XYZ file of C-alpha atoms in Angstrom:
673
model
C 30.676 -23.092 -39.373
C 26.887 -23.205 -39.645
C 26.636 -24.973 -36.329
C 28.866 -22.348 -34.730
C 26.746 -19.465 -36.102
C 23.584 -21.218 -34.916
C 24.964 -21.521 -31.395
C 26.073 -17.880 -31.392
C 22.613 -16.818 -32.585
C 21.068 -18.735 -29.693
C 23.564 -17.211 -27.235
C 22.882 -13.680 -28.555
C 19.141 -14.212 -28.292
C 19.499 -15.414 -24.677
C 21.769 -12.465 -23.842
C 19.202 -9.986 -25.254
C 16.420 -11.499 -23.154
C 18.600 -11.420 -20.009
C 19.745 -7.804 -20.584
C 16.179 -6.657 -21.274
C 14.987 -8.435 -18.121
C 17.680 -6.756 -16.029
C 16.976 -3.402 -17.671
C 13.283 -3.687 -16.601
C 14.308 -4.640 -13.093
C 16.693 -1.706 -12.813
C 14.941 1.131 -14.605
C 11.178 0.315 -14.291
C 10.812 -1.596 -11.026
C 13.911 -0.188 -9.237
C 14.803 -3.664 -8.048
C 18.069 -4.755 -9.700
C 18.846 -8.443 -9.265
C 22.499 -8.400 -10.404
C 25.365 -6.023 -9.811
C 26.351 -3.432 -12.432
C 29.471 -5.459 -13.068
C 27.533 -8.642 -13.820
C 25.127 -6.721 -16.064
C 27.975 -5.106 -18.020
C 29.608 -8.527 -18.564
C 26.386 -9.650 -20.319
C 26.225 -6.459 -22.398
C 29.906 -6.603 -23.380
C 29.551 -10.248 -24.471
C 26.569 -9.372 -26.700
C 28.465 -6.403 -28.132
C 31.420 -8.628 -28.957
C 29.177 -11.198 -30.778
C 27.354 -8.491 -32.759
C 30.574 -6.710 -33.670
C 32.166 -9.917 -35.073
C 28.955 -11.197 -36.690
C 26.872 -8.190 -37.899
C 24.324 -10.551 -39.446
C 23.262 -11.490 -35.914
C 22.376 -7.865 -34.991
C 18.661 -7.187 -34.479
C 16.945 -3.815 -34.706
C 15.713 -4.055 -31.115
C 19.001 -5.173 -29.590
C 19.744 -3.591 -26.213
C 23.189 -2.657 -27.535
C 21.401 -0.096 -29.701
C 19.396 1.703 -27.100
C 19.593 2.998 -23.520
C 17.668 1.677 -20.545
C 14.303 3.189 -19.704
C 12.604 4.372 -16.520
C 9.282 4.640 -18.312
C 6.594 2.241 -17.162
C 5.365 -0.449 -19.540
C 2.287 0.422 -21.565
C 0.473 -2.234 -19.510
C 1.048 -0.072 -16.422
C -0.839 3.136 -15.689
C 0.800 6.377 -16.776
C 0.588 9.064 -14.146
C 2.850 11.652 -15.840
C 2.759 13.333 -19.223
C 5.508 12.147 -21.517
C 7.749 14.735 -23.106
C 10.273 14.256 -25.953
C 13.851 15.355 -25.241
C 15.254 18.048 -27.567
C 18.509 16.104 -27.609
C 18.600 12.443 -26.563
C 19.743 11.586 -23.021
C 22.262 8.903 -23.988
C 23.934 6.344 -21.792
C 27.668 6.234 -21.251
C 29.910 3.357 -22.301
C 31.203 1.594 -19.185
C 34.537 0.107 -18.280
C 35.976 -1.568 -15.167
C 39.499 -1.713 -16.603
C 41.915 1.221 -16.276
C 43.763 0.044 -19.409
C 40.571 0.791 -21.334
C 40.817 4.440 -20.163
C 44.174 4.673 -21.998
C 42.532 3.032 -25.033
C 39.735 5.634 -24.820
C 42.378 8.394 -24.795
C 44.018 6.933 -27.917
C 40.691 6.822 -29.799
C 40.000 10.463 -28.913
C 43.448 11.596 -30.061
C 43.056 9.771 -33.396
C 39.797 11.704 -34.028
C 41.321 15.186 -33.582
C 44.524 17.123 -34.020
C 43.531 19.615 -31.292
C 45.025 19.598 -27.791
C 42.881 17.621 -25.363
C 41.828 18.147 -21.772
C 39.495 15.998 -19.767
C 37.027 16.624 -16.943
C 36.550 13.999 -14.265
C 33.519 13.921 -12.006
C 31.799 11.633 -9.524
C 29.215 9.248 -11.014
C 26.322 9.720 -8.589
C 24.149 6.617 -8.105
C 20.767 8.282 -8.482
C 18.184 9.042 -11.220
C 18.858 11.326 -14.194
C 16.888 14.571 -14.693
C 16.808 17.255 -17.380
C 15.706 20.846 -16.502
C 14.645 23.299 -19.186
C 14.909 27.034 -18.607
C 13.344 29.816 -20.699
C 13.860 33.476 -19.926
C 15.901 32.297 -16.882
C 12.818 30.489 -15.430
C 12.406 26.757 -14.852
C 9.581 25.645 -17.157
C 9.978 21.867 -17.295
C 11.740 18.936 -15.593
C 11.843 15.624 -17.425
C 13.180 12.178 -16.434
C 15.512 10.314 -18.741
C 12.799 7.811 -19.717
C 14.024 5.781 -22.683
C 16.492 8.491 -23.716
C 14.137 9.964 -26.331
C 11.010 10.537 -24.245
C 10.737 11.113 -20.460
C 8.122 11.806 -17.801
C 7.245 15.431 -16.903
C 7.921 15.622 -13.163
C 8.199 19.425 -12.908
C 5.893 19.731 -9.918
C 7.978 17.232 -7.953
C 11.333 18.688 -8.931
C 10.230 22.122 -7.739
C 10.129 20.620 -4.235
C 13.834 19.810 -4.210
C 15.935 22.320 -2.285
C 18.768 23.905 -4.171
C 17.119 23.973 -7.601
C 16.745 27.588 -8.741
C 13.248 28.291 -10.005
C 14.457 31.546 -11.550
C 18.000 32.888 -12.111
C 18.759 36.264 -10.518
C 21.771 36.899 -12.738
C 20.630 37.094 -16.379
C 24.048 37.999 -17.898
C 24.714 34.405 -18.868
C 22.442 31.941 -20.728
C 18.727 32.395 -20.082
C 17.390 29.699 -22.468
C 19.184 26.379 -21.858
C 18.907 22.812 -20.671
C 20.798 21.538 -17.629
C 21.078 17.871 -16.719
C 21.989 16.194 -13.476
C 21.427 13.371 -11.042
C 18.813 13.413 -8.329
C 19.949 11.340 -5.368
C 19.323 10.553 -1.726
C 22.042 10.812 0.931
C 22.819 7.839 3.134
C 21.405 9.772 6.132
C 18.118 10.585 4.410
C 17.878 7.004 3.115
C 18.303 5.526 6.593
C 15.708 7.947 8.042
C 13.224 7.101 5.281
C 13.605 3.350 5.757
C 13.312 3.797 9.550
C 9.982 5.591 9.048
C 8.785 2.970 6.635
C 9.711 0.203 9.095
C 7.709 1.921 11.796
C 4.705 2.044 9.479
C 5.347 -1.572 8.453
C 5.855 -0.557 4.814
C 8.343 -2.304 2.458
C 11.874 -0.963 2.715
C 13.771 0.535 -0.161
C 16.732 -1.608 -1.282
C 19.147 1.298 -1.786
C 19.257 5.103 -2.134
C 18.966 4.967 -5.941
C 15.647 3.094 -5.733
C 14.480 5.497 -3.037
C 15.325 8.553 -5.147
C 13.718 7.148 -8.281
C 10.544 6.176 -6.394
C 10.354 9.523 -4.625
C 10.600 11.440 -7.882
C 7.601 9.555 -9.273
C 5.226 10.159 -6.310
C 1.906 11.585 -7.459
C 1.819 14.058 -4.538
C 4.546 16.739 -4.843
C 4.170 17.375 -1.096
C 5.168 13.757 -0.404
C 8.241 14.226 -2.660
C 9.219 17.228 -0.585
C 9.364 15.093 2.574
C 11.883 12.684 1.004
C 14.917 15.013 1.335
C 16.111 14.547 -2.209
C 19.257 16.308 -3.467
C 20.690 16.998 -6.890
C 24.065 17.584 -8.553
C 24.239 18.868 -12.124
C 26.756 17.603 -14.637
C 26.098 19.249 -18.024
C 24.673 22.397 -19.606
C 23.302 22.327 -23.162
C 22.333 24.966 -25.745
C 24.850 27.500 -24.437
C 27.831 27.081 -26.785
C 27.711 30.785 -27.660
C 28.593 31.544 -24.016
C 31.097 28.750 -23.250
C 33.682 26.901 -25.279
C 34.011 23.931 -22.942
C 32.254 21.718 -20.401
C 34.315 22.809 -17.373
C 33.566 26.541 -17.762
C 29.870 25.850 -18.360
C 29.643 24.033 -15.060
C 31.594 26.766 -13.307
C 28.994 29.243 -14.523
C 26.191 26.907 -13.385
C 27.745 26.788 -9.910
C 27.887 30.605 -9.737
C 24.311 30.843 -11.035
C 23.098 28.808 -8.043
C 22.951 25.280 -9.421
C 24.383 22.507 -7.175
C 27.540 21.210 -8.897
C 29.998 18.772 -7.333
C 32.963 20.295 -5.507
C 34.987 17.317 -6.745
C 34.798 18.271 -10.441
C 38.378 18.394 -11.802
C 40.032 19.207 -15.145
C 43.202 17.403 -16.346
C 45.444 17.736 -19.372
C 46.334 14.054 -19.675
C 44.796 10.648 -19.056
C 47.472 9.654 -16.516
C 46.242 12.312 -14.087
C 42.689 11.166 -14.691
C 43.589 7.578 -13.715
C 45.376 8.804 -10.562
C 42.293 10.806 -9.621
C 40.050 7.727 -10.117
C 42.342 5.482 -8.087
C 42.266 8.043 -5.268
C 38.426 8.104 -5.221
C 38.145 4.340 -5.421
C 39.588 4.349 -1.900
C 37.812 7.493 -0.655
C 34.255 6.855 -1.910
C 33.095 5.370 1.392
C 33.736 8.794 3.019
C 31.067 10.505 0.890
C 27.610 11.227 2.408
C 25.931 9.902 -0.724
C 26.364 6.878 -2.991
C 28.563 6.879 -6.112
C 29.243 3.908 -8.385
C 32.123 5.256 -10.460
C 33.726 8.228 -12.188
C 32.814 9.966 -15.480
C 35.556 11.118 -17.827
C 34.659 13.624 -20.575
C 36.477 15.480 -23.324
C 36.334 19.040 -22.084
C 36.330 21.169 -25.269
C 32.987 21.300 -27.121
C 34.608 21.550 -30.553
C 36.635 18.400 -29.862
C 33.496 16.624 -28.591
C 31.850 17.364 -31.939
C 34.881 15.991 -33.824
C 34.933 12.786 -31.778
C 31.136 12.348 -32.237
C 28.544 9.776 -31.093
C 27.399 6.240 -31.648
C 23.639 5.531 -31.691
C 23.797 4.867 -27.962
C 26.913 6.549 -26.505
C 28.905 9.785 -26.917
C 32.376 8.697 -28.071
C 33.882 11.609 -26.098
C 32.875 10.263 -22.638
C 33.338 7.093 -20.639
C 32.218 5.901 -17.239
C 34.727 4.041 -15.131
C 32.592 1.845 -12.830
C 33.766 0.730 -9.447
C 33.189 -2.926 -8.749
C 30.583 -3.733 -6.118
C 31.960 -2.810 -2.735
C 33.410 -5.819 -1.029
C 34.549 -6.129 2.574
C 35.891 -8.987 4.668
C 34.577 -9.958 8.071
C 34.119 -13.049 10.221
C 31.231 -15.505 10.077
C 29.934 -15.958 13.629
C 27.063 -18.402 12.985
C 24.346 -19.419 10.528
C 20.611 -19.162 11.177
C 18.050 -21.144 9.231
C 14.849 -19.173 8.576
C 11.575 -20.822 7.627
C 9.302 -18.807 5.320
C 5.505 -18.905 5.015
C 5.708 -21.542 2.243
C 8.084 -23.714 4.321
C 11.207 -22.756 2.350
C 14.326 -22.886 4.580
C 16.885 -20.131 3.921
C 20.356 -19.963 5.536
C 21.358 -16.494 6.807
C 24.889 -15.758 7.996
C 25.468 -13.782 11.218
C 28.566 -11.648 10.787
C 30.917 -9.583 12.875
C 29.507 -6.051 12.164
C 31.286 -4.316 9.307
C 30.724 -1.084 7.332
C 29.681 -1.726 3.711
C 28.397 0.881 1.257
C 27.413 3.313 3.976
C 25.585 0.874 6.243
C 26.634 -1.519 9.024
C 26.181 -5.097 7.903
C 25.488 -7.841 10.478
C 23.756 -10.458 8.327
C 24.202 -11.812 4.805
C 22.365 -14.273 2.580
C 23.702 -17.732 1.867
C 20.672 -18.592 -0.396
C 20.562 -22.388 -0.065
C 22.483 -25.572 0.736
C 24.076 -25.734 -2.750
C 25.553 -22.272 -2.294
C 26.871 -23.185 1.140
C 28.567 -26.281 -0.285
C 29.953 -24.309 -3.204
C 31.587 -21.840 -0.773
C 32.532 -24.675 1.581
C 31.500 -22.350 4.392
C 32.889 -22.939 7.926
C 31.928 -21.220 11.192
C 34.601 -18.599 11.971
C 35.621 -18.191 8.326
C 36.869 -14.834 7.023
C 34.327 -14.153 4.279
C 33.958 -11.616 1.465
C 30.647 -9.754 1.525
C 29.125 -7.681 -1.305
C 25.953 -5.750 -1.891
C 24.594 -6.753 -5.271
C 21.402 -4.733 -5.446
C 19.929 -6.602 -2.456
C 18.692 -5.379 0.889
C 20.481 -8.312 2.540
C 24.128 -8.483 1.371
C 25.538 -11.753 0.151
C 28.672 -13.783 0.870
C 30.548 -14.215 -2.374
C 33.799 -15.923 -1.292
C 35.876 -17.300 1.590
C 39.504 -16.433 2.376
C 40.803 -19.979 2.857
C 44.258 -18.717 3.856
C 42.781 -17.439 7.124
C 40.723 -20.550 7.999
C 41.337 -21.967 11.447
C 42.223 -25.682 11.301
C 39.599 -26.359 13.959
C 36.839 -24.500 12.127
C 33.594 -26.482 11.934
C 31.842 -26.989 8.602
C 28.380 -25.314 8.484
C 25.968 -28.182 7.911
C 22.516 -27.571 6.423
C 19.938 -29.120 8.768
C 17.917 -32.195 7.791
C 15.084 -31.189 10.174
C 13.120 -27.975 10.414
C 14.903 -25.608 12.823
C 11.526 -24.513 14.218
C 9.342 -27.573 14.524
C 11.766 -30.505 14.071
C 9.947 -32.023 11.068
C 12.205 -33.767 8.511
C 12.886 -31.454 5.559
C 12.117 -32.377 1.993
C 13.598 -31.142 -1.291
C 11.430 -30.914 -4.365
C 13.007 -32.130 -7.599
C 14.488 -29.351 -9.762
C 14.291 -26.835 -6.903
C 17.311 -25.579 -4.982
C 15.542 -25.043 -1.648
C 14.588 -27.399 1.142
C 11.040 -27.211 2.577
C 9.384 -28.042 5.873
C 6.221 -30.005 5.010
C 4.573 -29.310 8.352
C 2.578 -26.324 7.043
C -0.168 -26.444 9.686
C 2.098 -27.022 12.711
C 5.318 -25.103 12.072
C 5.220 -21.824 14.045
C 7.438 -19.869 11.682
C 5.316 -20.863 8.682
C 2.092 -19.955 10.473
C 3.424 -16.520 11.506
C 4.727 -15.964 7.991
C 1.320 -16.758 6.497
C -0.416 -14.491 9.027
C 1.884 -11.601 8.073
C 1.439 -12.266 4.338
C -2.344 -12.355 4.708
C -2.363 -8.880 6.206
C 0.037 -7.302 3.643
C -1.054 -4.393 1.460
C -1.309 -6.400 -1.752
C -3.301 -9.108 0.031
C -5.966 -8.103 2.610
C -4.393 -4.750 3.631
C -5.048 -5.188 7.338
C -3.463 -2.569 9.610
C -1.333 -4.761 11.887
C 2.419 -5.265 12.329
C 4.771 -8.216 12.736
C 5.329 -7.642 16.494
C 1.606 -7.614 17.155
C 1.106 -10.811 15.184
C 3.924 -12.456 17.180
C 2.220 -11.393 20.443
C -1.195 -12.675 19.319
C 0.310 -15.965 18.183
C 2.026 -16.461 21.568
C -1.254 -15.689 23.351
C -2.944 -18.298 21.076
C -5.320 -15.631 19.665
C -4.055 -16.454 16.166
C -3.130 -19.818 14.728
C -4.593 -19.528 11.203
C -5.565 -16.699 8.895
C -9.250 -17.319 9.681
C -8.645 -16.443 13.349
C -8.281 -12.747 12.435
C -12.050 -12.546 11.984
C -12.709 -14.053 15.439
C -10.717 -11.410 17.337
C -12.655 -9.469 19.989
C -12.143 -6.014 21.356
C -11.542 -7.503 24.807
C -8.710 -9.674 23.497
C -7.088 -6.679 21.715
C -7.236 -4.546 24.897
C -5.153 -7.232 26.672
C -2.226 -6.687 24.304
C 0.782 -4.691 25.513
C 0.237 -0.963 25.008
C -3.170 -1.347 23.284
C -5.962 1.156 24.007
C -9.500 1.639 22.788
C -8.413 3.557 19.700
C -5.877 0.891 18.605
C -8.442 -1.875 19.021
C -11.125 -0.019 17.104
C -8.645 0.744 14.329
C -7.779 -2.911 13.798
C -11.389 -4.095 13.971
C -12.384 -1.464 11.413
C -9.513 -2.554 9.188
C -10.649 -6.191 9.424
C -14.174 -5.190 8.463
C -12.939 -3.194 5.504
C -10.800 -6.120 4.300
C -14.023 -8.072 3.598
C -14.514 -5.831 0.553
C -11.212 -6.870 -1.023
C -11.629 -8.408 -4.535
C -11.417 -12.148 -4.976
C -7.992 -11.890 -6.657
C -6.558 -10.256 -3.482
C -8.140 -12.865 -1.281
C -6.730 -15.703 -3.403
C -3.256 -14.108 -3.257
C -3.667 -13.668 0.505
C -4.167 -17.420 1.026
C -0.434 -17.856 0.416
C -0.598 -20.750 -2.019
C 2.975 -21.615 -3.047
C 3.912 -20.198 -6.500
C 0.674 -18.149 -6.743
C 1.723 -14.505 -6.852
C -0.375 -11.458 -7.687
C -0.499 -12.012 -11.456
C -1.115 -15.704 -11.191
C -3.981 -15.064 -8.765
C -5.576 -12.675 -11.323
C -5.226 -15.295 -14.064
C -6.882 -17.959 -11.922
C -9.719 -15.638 -10.877
C -10.345 -14.541 -14.447
C -10.581 -18.153 -15.663
C -12.368 -19.861 -12.758
C -14.510 -17.010 -11.371
C -15.066 -18.609 -7.909
C -13.179 -20.496 -5.211
C -15.448 -23.524 -5.654
C -14.583 -23.785 -9.355
C -10.921 -23.539 -8.421
C -11.160 -26.165 -5.673
C -12.747 -28.636 -8.130
C -10.293 -27.901 -10.994
C -7.960 -30.693 -12.057
C -4.309 -30.207 -13.029
C -5.292 -30.673 -16.671
C -7.914 -27.876 -16.453
C -5.412 -25.597 -14.746
C -2.823 -26.231 -17.447
C -5.338 -25.102 -20.110
C -5.028 -21.552 -18.668
C -2.442 -19.517 -20.614
C 0.771 -18.901 -18.607
C -0.096 -21.531 -15.962
C 2.600 -24.210 -15.925
C 2.991 -27.599 -14.278
C 4.576 -26.204 -11.095
C 1.695 -23.816 -10.373
C -0.979 -26.379 -11.376
C 0.503 -29.014 -9.043
C 0.797 -26.479 -6.210
C -2.872 -25.342 -6.549
C -4.265 -28.858 -6.630
C -2.050 -29.830 -3.707
C -3.230 -26.862 -1.622
C -6.930 -27.554 -2.160
C -6.524 -31.273 -1.459
C -5.599 -30.439 2.151
C -8.619 -30.562 4.484
C -7.011 -28.038 6.857
C -6.895 -25.474 4.026
C -10.493 -26.240 3.045
C -11.614 -25.750 6.655
C -9.902 -22.346 6.766
C -11.563 -21.272 3.517
C -14.954 -22.318 4.915
C -14.381 -20.123 8.000
C -13.298 -17.191 5.832
C -16.437 -17.598 3.699
C -18.544 -17.465 6.838
C -16.696 -14.321 7.936
C -17.830 -12.645 4.712
C -14.719 -12.614 2.527
C -15.067 -12.374 -1.218
C -14.527 -15.758 -2.852
C -16.154 -15.106 -6.217
C -16.122 -12.507 -8.943
C -18.681 -9.913 -7.887
C -17.553 -7.086 -10.189
C -19.535 -7.095 -13.420
C -16.461 -5.923 -15.363
C -14.729 -9.240 -14.804
C -17.413 -11.464 -16.306
C -16.824 -12.803 -19.829
C -19.411 -11.105 -22.092
C -18.450 -12.722 -25.361
C -15.787 -14.720 -27.188
C -15.440 -12.244 -30.053
C -11.744 -11.678 -29.254
C -10.875 -15.265 -28.323
C -7.306 -16.258 -29.321
C -6.510 -12.629 -30.183
C -3.773 -10.646 -28.440
C -3.688 -6.863 -28.108
C -1.097 -4.171 -27.332
C -2.747 -0.938 -26.053
C -0.645 2.178 -26.455
C -1.327 5.892 -26.149
C -4.143 7.964 -24.668
C -7.843 7.251 -25.159
C -11.260 8.633 -24.179
C -11.287 6.053 -21.365
C -8.400 4.791 -19.219
C -6.134 2.100 -20.634
C -7.039 -0.162 -17.697
C -10.732 0.143 -18.649
C -9.926 -0.589 -22.288
C -7.886 -3.645 -21.262
C -10.728 -4.815 -19.062
C -13.078 -4.626 -22.065
C -10.623 -6.728 -24.117
C -10.654 -9.360 -21.385
C -14.474 -9.286 -21.119
C -14.575 -10.347 -24.754
C -12.002 -13.148 -24.213
C -9.022 -11.276 -25.633
C -5.540 -11.230 -24.158
C -3.504 -8.147 -23.254
C 0.257 -8.230 -23.925
C 2.775 -5.494 -23.264
C 5.184 -5.931 -26.193
C 4.653 -6.139 -29.921
C 5.906 -9.405 -31.449
C 5.191 -11.273 -34.645
C 2.342 -13.106 -32.885
C 0.534 -9.952 -31.747
C -2.930 -9.711 -33.358
C -3.633 -5.977 -33.002
C -2.094 -2.696 -31.823
C -4.749 -0.301 -30.492
C -3.140 3.071 -31.122
C -4.222 6.131 -29.114
C -3.080 9.727 -29.070
C 0.561 10.539 -28.212
C 1.665 6.906 -28.448
C 5.385 6.246 -28.760
C 6.655 6.210 -32.370
C 8.814 3.106 -31.740
C 5.792 0.844 -31.133
C 4.008 2.175 -34.218
C 7.074 1.651 -36.360
C 7.587 -1.887 -35.040
C 3.898 -2.758 -35.654
C 4.185 -1.574 -39.278
C 7.440 -3.452 -39.770
C 5.847 -6.699 -38.490
C 2.579 -6.059 -40.449
C 0.543 -5.998 -37.266
C -3.053 -4.728 -37.676
C -3.389 -1.215 -36.219
C -6.725 -0.105 -34.792
C -8.007 3.273 -33.599
C -10.243 3.387 -30.533
C -13.314 3.554 -32.800
C -12.045 0.635 -34.889
C -11.737 -1.453 -31.748
C -15.245 -0.747 -30.557
C -16.571 -1.533 -34.056
C -14.733 -4.853 -33.777
C -16.640 -5.910 -30.639
C -20.103 -4.497 -31.554
C-alpha cells in the first residue's frame, strides 16, 4: 500500500507541475501548447487522485484555484491591480453529455424548488468585469487570478458597444456586469495580415489576439484591434431581478451586447438538444466558441446549490472537442530550420477548419510519421490544438488506396544533400552542413534580424533576394551592404535603402545579450543568453570557457554546454564573430549595471513582489550586481521575500507559512550596505 501511495504522490506532483505549466502558457503567455481537452484530462486525473486520497492534497494545488492572466512578479506590471468584489471563478468542465444529466441530478438534490436552466455560447475570448456607479462605467478589470485583476478601463472604453453611461436609469445604476471580450474571425485575419506585412509575429488564434490587444499600453492601439464583447452575467442587482435570464434581458435593453443565442429551458433534455444542435452549427458563427455554458436560472436556487472553492455548483461548461476535419494528404515537404533541424510538413487538400482554410499541417518528426504510418494520398484527421500550423492526429485506414506510397523520411538534407544525423535522446534529425546549407543560412539571417535579436528592419523576401544575389551569405555580410547594392533590389528606392542602413547602424547599440542570442547558437534562447552574459561578461571569456566551466552556471545543463563549446570550436563561426567585432557590434558588457559589485548576496535567492520607490527591474538588477539570484515563485529554498506596497496576499501568506525571511525595501538596502 505504501508503495502505491508513494507512486500516486509522485503522479500527483507531476500532474500539478504540468497543469501549472499549461496554465502559464494559456493565461500569461497566450500560447497554449495542448488542447483544452488534453488539459482537462490532466486536471480531472489530479482531481480524482486528490478526491480518493485527501492526504495527497496540497494547499497550492491547481484544483483549488483558477488560472491567472496576471503576469509573473518577475515580469513588469503595466496596469494597476484591483481586487474583485466577488471572485471571478472558473467553471467546471465536461466533454460528456451524460455528465450534464448527473449535474442536473446534483442540482435537484440540493433544492426542492422548480428548476430552469439558461444555455449560452461559451465565447473563446478573455474575461472582463465592468463596474458601474450612478449608471456610469468607472472601472474595467480583467479576471486575473480570480481574486485580483488588471485595471484596463482606458482600453475597454475603446471597444464599440460598451455603454459608458446608461441613458435609462429606471433599472440598476450600481452594479457589476461580466462578459467575454473576443475578436471575430474576420478581424483576426485582417490583424494577422497586417502583422505579416510588417513582418511581425502572427497571433496563434483569436483568443490570444483579444487577450494581447486588451493589455496594450496605448488605448489608441487597442481601438484599432476591432475587439467585440458579449456579456453573460449581472451582479449586485438581486433587488431588481429574481433570475439570470431576466437580468440579461434588462442588460440587452440597457444597451449592453448580449448574445442573441441565449436560451432558457425547463429541463436538461432540452439543454442537451440545444448543445447538440450548436455542436454542428458552431462553424457558421463569425467568432470562435469552444463550448456551451449551462446555468441554474433562479438566483435563490443558485444560492441553495452553492459553490466550491473554485467553481459555482450551479453552472457547468460543456466543452466541444477540438475541431477535427478530414482531408487528403497530397505530399510532404521537409523544411530545414536555422539550426539544421528537419521538420516534415504535410501539404493537404484545402479544407475549412475553425474558421480558416487549412492547406498545411505539422507532422513533427520521423517518429510521429511512423506512429501514424502516413502514406501519400491518405485521408487524414486534422486538428487545431492551440497551434498556428494544425496537426495531423490520425489516419482513416479504411479509405487508404492499396497503391498508396509510404511517406519516407529522407536520409539526406532536402536542400543541400548532406547526410542527416540524429543526436541521441533527441527526436529530430539535423543537417550538419551549417555553413553550406542554403535553408539554414537564410534561417540564421532571418533570426539575426528579428526583434529580440538585432531588430533590423528587413523582411524574409528581401533576405531571400539578397541571398540569391550573393549579397548575403553570413550574418556578418549585413554590415558590408552598400547603398548601391540596395538600390539594385526590386522596388527599392533611396528611402528604403537609407532606412535599412540606418537600422543596421542602430543595431550596433544592441546589448551583448541580444547579440549573443542573435548568433543563433543551438539551444541558446533569450534567457540562456542573459545567463551566459551575466556570468562570462565578454565573448572572449565565453569562447575560452570549457564545458565544466559552463556547467558551473546555474540552470545551464549538459545540452547547452556542449552546444556552446561546439559552436565556438568552429573556425567559420569564429571568423564571423571577428567580422562582427570589426563592424562595431557589442561583444562585452558595457552597461555598468551588469557588473558584479560584490558577493554579499551569493547563494541567496530572492522573490520581489509589490511596488517600490524604484522599478522592480532595477531592484532585481541590484540583487544580481551583488551576486544574488532572482526567482519568481516562493518555495522552501527561497532565502528572502522583498515585500513592497500592494503585494498580493497569497505570496505573503505562503512566505510566512514556509518561514521565509521577509524584507522591506529599506531592510534590503541595509543588507547590502
